[in-house]
C-alpha positions as MATLAB code, in Angstrom:
seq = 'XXXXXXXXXXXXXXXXXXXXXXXXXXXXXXXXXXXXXXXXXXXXXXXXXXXXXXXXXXXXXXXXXXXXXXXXXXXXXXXXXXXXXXXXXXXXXXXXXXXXXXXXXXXXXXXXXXXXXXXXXXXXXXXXXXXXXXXXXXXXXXXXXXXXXXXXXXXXXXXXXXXXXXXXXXXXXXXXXXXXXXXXXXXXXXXXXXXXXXXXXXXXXXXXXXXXXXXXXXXXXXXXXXXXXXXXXXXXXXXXXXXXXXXXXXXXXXXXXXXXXXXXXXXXXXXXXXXXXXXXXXXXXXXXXXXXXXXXXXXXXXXXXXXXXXXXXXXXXXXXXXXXXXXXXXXXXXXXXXXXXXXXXXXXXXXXXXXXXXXXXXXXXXXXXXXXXXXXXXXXXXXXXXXXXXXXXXXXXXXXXXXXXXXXXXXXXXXXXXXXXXXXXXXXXXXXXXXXX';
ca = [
     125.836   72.266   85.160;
     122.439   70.052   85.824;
     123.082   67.589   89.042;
     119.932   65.946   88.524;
     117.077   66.402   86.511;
     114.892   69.608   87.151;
     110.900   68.953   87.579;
     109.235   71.229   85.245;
     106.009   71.534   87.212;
     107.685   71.679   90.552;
     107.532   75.515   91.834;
     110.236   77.482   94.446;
     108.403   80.441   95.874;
     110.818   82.582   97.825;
     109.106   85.518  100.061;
     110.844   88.501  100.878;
     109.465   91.539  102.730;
     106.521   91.474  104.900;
     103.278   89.876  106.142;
     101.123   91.479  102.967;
     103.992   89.933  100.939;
     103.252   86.385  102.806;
      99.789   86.772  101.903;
     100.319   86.892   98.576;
     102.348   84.091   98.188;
     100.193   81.911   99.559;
      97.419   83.069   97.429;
      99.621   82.476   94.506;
     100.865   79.230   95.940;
      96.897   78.232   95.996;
      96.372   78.942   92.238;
      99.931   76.944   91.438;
      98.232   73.957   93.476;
      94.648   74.197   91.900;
      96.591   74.080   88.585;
      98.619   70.772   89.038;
     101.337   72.266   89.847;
     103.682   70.795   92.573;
     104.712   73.860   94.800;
     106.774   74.795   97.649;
     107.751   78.087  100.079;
     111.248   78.422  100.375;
     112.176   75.046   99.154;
     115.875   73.226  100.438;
     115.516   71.146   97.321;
     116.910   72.090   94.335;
     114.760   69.857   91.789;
     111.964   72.935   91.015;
     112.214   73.944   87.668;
     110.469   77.300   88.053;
     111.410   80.042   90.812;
     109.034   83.051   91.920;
     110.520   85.201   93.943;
     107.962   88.152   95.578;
     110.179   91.022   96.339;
     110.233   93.904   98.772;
     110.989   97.361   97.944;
     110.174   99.003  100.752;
     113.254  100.728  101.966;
     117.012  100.639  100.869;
     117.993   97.607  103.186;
     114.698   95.500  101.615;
     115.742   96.361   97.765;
     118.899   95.393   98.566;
     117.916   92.056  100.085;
     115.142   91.701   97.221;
     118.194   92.620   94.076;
     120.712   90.192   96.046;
     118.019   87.148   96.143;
     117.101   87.838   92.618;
     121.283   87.801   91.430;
     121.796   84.256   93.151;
     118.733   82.786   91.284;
     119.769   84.400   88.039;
     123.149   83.011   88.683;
     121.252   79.750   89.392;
     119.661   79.785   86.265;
     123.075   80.202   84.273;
     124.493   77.124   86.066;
     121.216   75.075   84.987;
     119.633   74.601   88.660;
     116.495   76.113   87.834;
     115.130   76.419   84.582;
     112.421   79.280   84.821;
     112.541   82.421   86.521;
     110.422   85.254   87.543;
     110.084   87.830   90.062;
     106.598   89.768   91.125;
     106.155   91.936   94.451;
     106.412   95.492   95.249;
     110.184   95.772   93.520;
     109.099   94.077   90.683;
     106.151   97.404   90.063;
     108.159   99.734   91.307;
     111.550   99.116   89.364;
     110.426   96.827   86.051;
     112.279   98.525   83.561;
     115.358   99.027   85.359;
     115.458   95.498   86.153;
     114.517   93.947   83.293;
     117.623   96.102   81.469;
     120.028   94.832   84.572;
     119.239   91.575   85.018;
     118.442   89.457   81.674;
     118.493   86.201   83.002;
     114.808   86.816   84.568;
     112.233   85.554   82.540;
     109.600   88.063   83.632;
     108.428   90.662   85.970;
     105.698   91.336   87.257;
     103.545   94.052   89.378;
     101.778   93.417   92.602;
      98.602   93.039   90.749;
      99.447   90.874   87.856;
      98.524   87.183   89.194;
      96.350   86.286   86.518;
      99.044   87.199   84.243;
     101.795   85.573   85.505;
      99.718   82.683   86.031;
      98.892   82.976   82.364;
     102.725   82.666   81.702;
     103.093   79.258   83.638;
     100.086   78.091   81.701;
      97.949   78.101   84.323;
      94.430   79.363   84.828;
      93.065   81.924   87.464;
      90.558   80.445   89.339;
      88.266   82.894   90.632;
      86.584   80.351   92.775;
      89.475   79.785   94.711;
      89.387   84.185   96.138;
      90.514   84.092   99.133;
      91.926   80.512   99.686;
      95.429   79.844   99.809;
      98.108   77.663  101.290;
      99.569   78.569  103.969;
     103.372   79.280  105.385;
     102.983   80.122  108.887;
     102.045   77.101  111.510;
      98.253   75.862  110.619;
      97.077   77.592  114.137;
      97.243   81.197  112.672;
      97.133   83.497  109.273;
      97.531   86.882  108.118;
      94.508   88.107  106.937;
      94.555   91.020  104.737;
      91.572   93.214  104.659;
      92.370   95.792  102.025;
      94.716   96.408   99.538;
      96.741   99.522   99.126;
      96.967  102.935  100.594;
      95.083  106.847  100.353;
      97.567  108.349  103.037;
     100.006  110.896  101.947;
     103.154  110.029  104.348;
     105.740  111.800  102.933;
     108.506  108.826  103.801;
     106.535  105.961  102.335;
     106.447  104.576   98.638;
     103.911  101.610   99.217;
     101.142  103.712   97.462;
     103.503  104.149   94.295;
     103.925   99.988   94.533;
     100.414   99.151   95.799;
      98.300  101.437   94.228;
      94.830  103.065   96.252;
      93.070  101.707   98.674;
      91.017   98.909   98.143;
      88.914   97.334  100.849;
      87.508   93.467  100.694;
      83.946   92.870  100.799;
      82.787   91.903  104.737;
      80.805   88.909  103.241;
      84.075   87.658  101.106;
      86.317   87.816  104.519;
      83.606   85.698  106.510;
      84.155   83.304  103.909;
      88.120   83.160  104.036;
      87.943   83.202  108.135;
      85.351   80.348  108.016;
      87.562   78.306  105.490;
      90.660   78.905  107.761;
      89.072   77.627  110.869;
      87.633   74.877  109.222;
      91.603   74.158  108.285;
      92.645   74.550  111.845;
      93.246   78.123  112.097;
      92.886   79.711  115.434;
      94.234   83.029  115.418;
      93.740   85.600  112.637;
      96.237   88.523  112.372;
      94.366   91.403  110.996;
      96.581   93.134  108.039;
      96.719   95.878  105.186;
      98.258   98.651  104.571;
      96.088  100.835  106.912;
      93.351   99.020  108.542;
      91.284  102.002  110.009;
      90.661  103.337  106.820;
      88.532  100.053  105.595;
      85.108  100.189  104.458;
      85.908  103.300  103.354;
      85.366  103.114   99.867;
      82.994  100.512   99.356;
      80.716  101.355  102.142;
      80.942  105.286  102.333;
      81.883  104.687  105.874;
      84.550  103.192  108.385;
      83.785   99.375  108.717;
      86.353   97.978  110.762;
      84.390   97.787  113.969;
      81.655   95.589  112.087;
      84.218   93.556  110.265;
      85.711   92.997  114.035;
      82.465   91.870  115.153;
      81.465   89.596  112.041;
      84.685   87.688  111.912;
      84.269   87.227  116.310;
      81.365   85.238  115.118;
      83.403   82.950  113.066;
      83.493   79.623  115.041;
      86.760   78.176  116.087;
      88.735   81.344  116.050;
      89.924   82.227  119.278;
      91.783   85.201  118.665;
      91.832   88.113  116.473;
      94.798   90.594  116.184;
      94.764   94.249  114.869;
      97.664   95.421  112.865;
      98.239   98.474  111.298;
      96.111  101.082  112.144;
      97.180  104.850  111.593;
      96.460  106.859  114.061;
      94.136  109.681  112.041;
      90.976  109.462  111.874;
      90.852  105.937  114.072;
      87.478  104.580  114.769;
      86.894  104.204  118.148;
      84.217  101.811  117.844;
      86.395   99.591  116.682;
      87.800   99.046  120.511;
      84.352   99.019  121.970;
      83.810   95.868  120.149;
      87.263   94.835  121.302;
      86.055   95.119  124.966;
      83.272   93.067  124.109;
      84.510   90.170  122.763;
      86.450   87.538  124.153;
      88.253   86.565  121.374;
      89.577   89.883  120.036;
      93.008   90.274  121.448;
      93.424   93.468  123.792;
      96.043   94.008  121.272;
      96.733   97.336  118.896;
      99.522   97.976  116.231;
      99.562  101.342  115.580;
     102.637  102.599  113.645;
     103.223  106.310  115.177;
     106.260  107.160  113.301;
     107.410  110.182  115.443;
     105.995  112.966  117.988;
     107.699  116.088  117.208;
     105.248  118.510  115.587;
     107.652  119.764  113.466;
     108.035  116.098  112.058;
     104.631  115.111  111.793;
     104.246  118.124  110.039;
     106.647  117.272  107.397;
     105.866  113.222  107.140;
     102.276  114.670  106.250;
     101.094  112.505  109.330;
      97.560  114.705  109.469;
      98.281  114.835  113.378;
      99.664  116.763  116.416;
     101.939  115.622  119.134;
      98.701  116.728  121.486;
      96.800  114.716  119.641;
      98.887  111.415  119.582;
      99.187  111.957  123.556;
      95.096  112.122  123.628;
      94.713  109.564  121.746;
      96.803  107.035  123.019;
      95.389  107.721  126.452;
      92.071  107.285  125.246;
      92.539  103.689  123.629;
      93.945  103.238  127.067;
      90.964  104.473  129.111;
      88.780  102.343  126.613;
      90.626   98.932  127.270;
      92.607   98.827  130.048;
      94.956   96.215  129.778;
      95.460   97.291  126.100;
      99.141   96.424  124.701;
      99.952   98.818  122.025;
     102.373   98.357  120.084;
     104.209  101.301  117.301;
     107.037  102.020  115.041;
     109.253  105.242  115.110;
     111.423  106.252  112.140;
     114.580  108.256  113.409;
     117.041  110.191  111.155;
     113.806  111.855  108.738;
     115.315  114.780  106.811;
     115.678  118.187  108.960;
     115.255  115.936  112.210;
     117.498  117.523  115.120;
     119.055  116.640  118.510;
     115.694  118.599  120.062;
     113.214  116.255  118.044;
     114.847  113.453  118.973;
     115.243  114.313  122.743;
     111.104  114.765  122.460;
     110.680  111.763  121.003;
     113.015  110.052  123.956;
     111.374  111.752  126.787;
     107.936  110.814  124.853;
     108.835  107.144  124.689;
     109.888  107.097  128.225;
     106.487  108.664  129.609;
     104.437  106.762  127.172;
     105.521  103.660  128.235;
     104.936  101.461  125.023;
     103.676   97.728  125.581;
     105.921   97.029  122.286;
     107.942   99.415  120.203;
     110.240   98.838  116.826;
     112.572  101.477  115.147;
     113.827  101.862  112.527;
     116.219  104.279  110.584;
     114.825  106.809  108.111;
     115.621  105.613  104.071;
     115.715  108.066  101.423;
     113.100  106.778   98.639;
     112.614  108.489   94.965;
     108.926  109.706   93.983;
     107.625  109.931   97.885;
     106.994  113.446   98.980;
     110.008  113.505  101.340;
     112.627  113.262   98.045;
     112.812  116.334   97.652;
     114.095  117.062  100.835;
     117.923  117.207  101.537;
     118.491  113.792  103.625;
     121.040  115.442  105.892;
     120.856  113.083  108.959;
     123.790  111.260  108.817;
     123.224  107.229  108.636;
     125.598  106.749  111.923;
     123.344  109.508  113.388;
     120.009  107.968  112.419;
     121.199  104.594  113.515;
     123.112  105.754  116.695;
     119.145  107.676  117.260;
     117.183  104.362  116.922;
     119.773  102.092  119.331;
     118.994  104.836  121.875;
     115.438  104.360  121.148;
     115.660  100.937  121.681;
     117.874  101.310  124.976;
     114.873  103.189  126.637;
     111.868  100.527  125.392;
     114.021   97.513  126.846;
     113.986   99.380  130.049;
     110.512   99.590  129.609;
     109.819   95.978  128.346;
     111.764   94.492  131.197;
     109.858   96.614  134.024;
     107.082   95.412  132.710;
     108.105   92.002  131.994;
     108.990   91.913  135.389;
     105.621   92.957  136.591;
     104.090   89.508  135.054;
     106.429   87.879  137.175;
     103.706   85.065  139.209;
     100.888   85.823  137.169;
      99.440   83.152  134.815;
      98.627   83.436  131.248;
      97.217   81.765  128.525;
      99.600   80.913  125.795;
      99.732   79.840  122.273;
     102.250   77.649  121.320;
     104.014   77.906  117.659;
     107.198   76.341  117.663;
     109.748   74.187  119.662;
     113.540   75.327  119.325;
     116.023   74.099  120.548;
     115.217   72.993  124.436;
     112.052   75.176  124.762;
     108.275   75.268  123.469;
     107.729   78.783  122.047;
     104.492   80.190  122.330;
     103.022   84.066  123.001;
     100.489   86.052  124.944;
      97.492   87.944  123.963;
      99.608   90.732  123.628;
     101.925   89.265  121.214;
     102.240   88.947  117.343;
     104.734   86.974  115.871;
     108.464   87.670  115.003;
     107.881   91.117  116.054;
     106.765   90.724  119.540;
     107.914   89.021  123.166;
     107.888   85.166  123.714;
     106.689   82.775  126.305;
     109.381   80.171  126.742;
     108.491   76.607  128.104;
     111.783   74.302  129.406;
     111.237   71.231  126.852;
     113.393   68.647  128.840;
     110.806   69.319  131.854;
     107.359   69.823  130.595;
     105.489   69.272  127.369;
     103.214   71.674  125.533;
     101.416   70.593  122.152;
     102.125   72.996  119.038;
      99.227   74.774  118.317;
      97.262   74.517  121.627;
      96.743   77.125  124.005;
      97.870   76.537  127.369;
      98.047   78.393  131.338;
     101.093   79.498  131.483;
     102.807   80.458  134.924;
     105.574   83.157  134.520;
     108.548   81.909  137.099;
     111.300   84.371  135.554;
     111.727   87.568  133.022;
     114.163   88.956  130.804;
     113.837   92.344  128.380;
     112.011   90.690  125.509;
     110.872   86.958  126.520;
     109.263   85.242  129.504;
     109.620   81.587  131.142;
     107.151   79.602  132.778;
     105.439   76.486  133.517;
     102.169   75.091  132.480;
      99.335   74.628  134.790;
      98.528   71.150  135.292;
];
């Protein structure tokens, strides 16, 4: 039953997934404000009559958290809290017709390409002038920035290309326009995304790009630092890091999802590389820019993966000594190329494989955590919590990535600025220190 009265015009956007997913709902968010509407990320209210929720469907644990969102709203809906709802995002293209039969209380689905139709459904118009801008749910200081859309590789694991379609790359002219509008807006740091950003310029341009996007958005004013996400290690364009040794304001910074370093594995995730080859290559980004932090992803428990593969990739992660590392467990997803394969990894095994992953980077981390110990840095600050400023290094991306923590009750730091940081003390994943004043 109604508590108060519902504003029709008012819209909920809930976000699930990640940073591509962000992106997108704050492009839609822009539209909904250019139309008059009066919208909101993740609202605590409960006065919106309309609810979008962009879903993830990623991996098992992501559709599960994507279905579960989608069941509260609908059950929302019934009660008379929200009027409206629809749901958009990778789930929504990849699962439509299933979820349109299970869950009627949903007013609509729709793809990861269908804004101008679901803007059509809330009456609204698609404003073409308006490419590129959008409102934005991180802190002011920095954005994701997504350079291309969707995906050529063949990874046998991975189902973004069946929910994301080919890969699309964004004019170099249209992304000097969004950087300069962000900075102009306050933005300092841009955090380079897509699906795989080595591949870009690709298809419009006959050739890889990424090194002259690099240097063309360096020359944006007011942007102090530029972050690289993403980039799969075949067929990476070196050049790309030569301009990232030239300029000051491209972070000496490198996510490069590896995935796993057993030949036999690469083999069979249709990686298009060697174990050799990884080795080689990481140690040349190395030799290029020293002082490079790189960080990957591994996927433990893929189907046929044994105790020797996962000793190799131990011993690898040990020797390679990763700046930042994430794991995660393998999940079994229909259509991909790896379906078809028996998923005989047990999910205590696969998870039991990625904790031990994990054990070995946190020795890492803290060594070299510990190594920063009495050096200074310079830090940008995004949030306070609780009785500390929260900022990050260079060498750090957010949520994903080690934090600088600054003691609130005995120095203050403005959210947003950069500040010299001294590093007094260390722990696995964060560091504490004072400002230099």
């Amino acid at each position: 039953m109604k508590t108060k009265t519902l504003k029709k015009n008012k819209v909920n956007v809930v976000t699930l997934g990640c940073s591509k997913n962000i992106y997108d709902s704050e492009v839609l968010m822009g539209q909904l404000k250019a139309n008059k509407f009066d919208v909101e990320h993740e609202s605590n209210s409960d006065d919106s009559g309309i609810v979008i929720i962009n879903t993830c469907g990623f991996i098992e644990n992501a559709k599960k958290e994507s279905i579960d969102t989608i069941l509260r709203f609908a059950q929302a809906k019934q009660n008379g809290q929200i009027e409206k709802l629809y749901v958009t995002g990778c789930l929504s293209e990849r699962y439509k017709p299933e979820l349109e039969k299970d869950i009627p209380e949903v007013d609509a689905f729709f793809g990861t390409r269908d804004l101008p139709r679901l803007l059509k459904t809330l009456k609204a118009d698609y404003k073409h002038e308006l490419v590129g801008e959008r409102v934005l749910t991180t802190p002011h200081h920095y954005a994701y920035f997504k350079i291309s859309e969707g995906c050529d590789r063949p990874c046998s694991f991975c189902a973004i290309p069946l929910m994301r379609g080919k890969h699309v790359s964004v004019p170099i002219e249209q992304l000097v326009k969004q950087a300069e509008a962000l900075a102009k807006n306050g933005t300092k740091e841009l955090m380079i995304i897509a699906q795989d950003s080595t591949y870009y310029g690709l298809d419009i341009y006959k050739e890889r790009k990424l090194a002259e996007l690099l240097r063309k958005l360096s020359d944006v004013n007011g942007i102090d630092w530029i972050r690289l996400h993403y980039a799969f290690p075949s067929g990476f364009p070196m050049d790309a890091l030569e301009v990232m040794k030239e300029r000051a304001n491209i972070c000496n910074y490198l996510d490069m999802p590896l995935q796993h370093i057993s030949d036999n594995m690469l083999k069979s995730m249709r990686r298009g590389t060697t174990r050799q080859k990884t080795i080689d290559l990481v140690n040349k980004i190395r030799d290029t820019v020293p002082g490079i932090a790189i960080r990957t992803t591994l996927i433990t428990g893929y189907p046929g993966e044994t105790q020797k593969d996962h000793e190799e990739m131990l011993e690898w992660v040990a020797a390679s000594r990763f700046e930042r590392l994430g794991c995660f467990t393998y999940s079994h997803e229909e259509n991909t190329g790896a379906f078809d394969l028996k998923d005989n990894v047990p999910q205590a095994v696969k998870q039991e494989r990625a904790e031990a992953v994990m054990n070995v980077q946190q020795g890492i981390s803290l060594e070299l955590n510990q190594q920063k110990v009495g050096k200074v840095f310079r830090v940008l600050f995004d949030r306070k919590e609780g009785d500390y400023f929260i900022g990050r290094t260079e060498f750090d991306s957010p949520e994903v990535d080690n934090e600088v923590l600054v003691d609130a009750k005995e120095h203050f730091v403005r959210i947003g600025d950069f500040e010299n940081i001294r590093v007094s003390r260390s722990e696995e994943f964060d560091l504490f220190g004072e400002p230099l004043r």
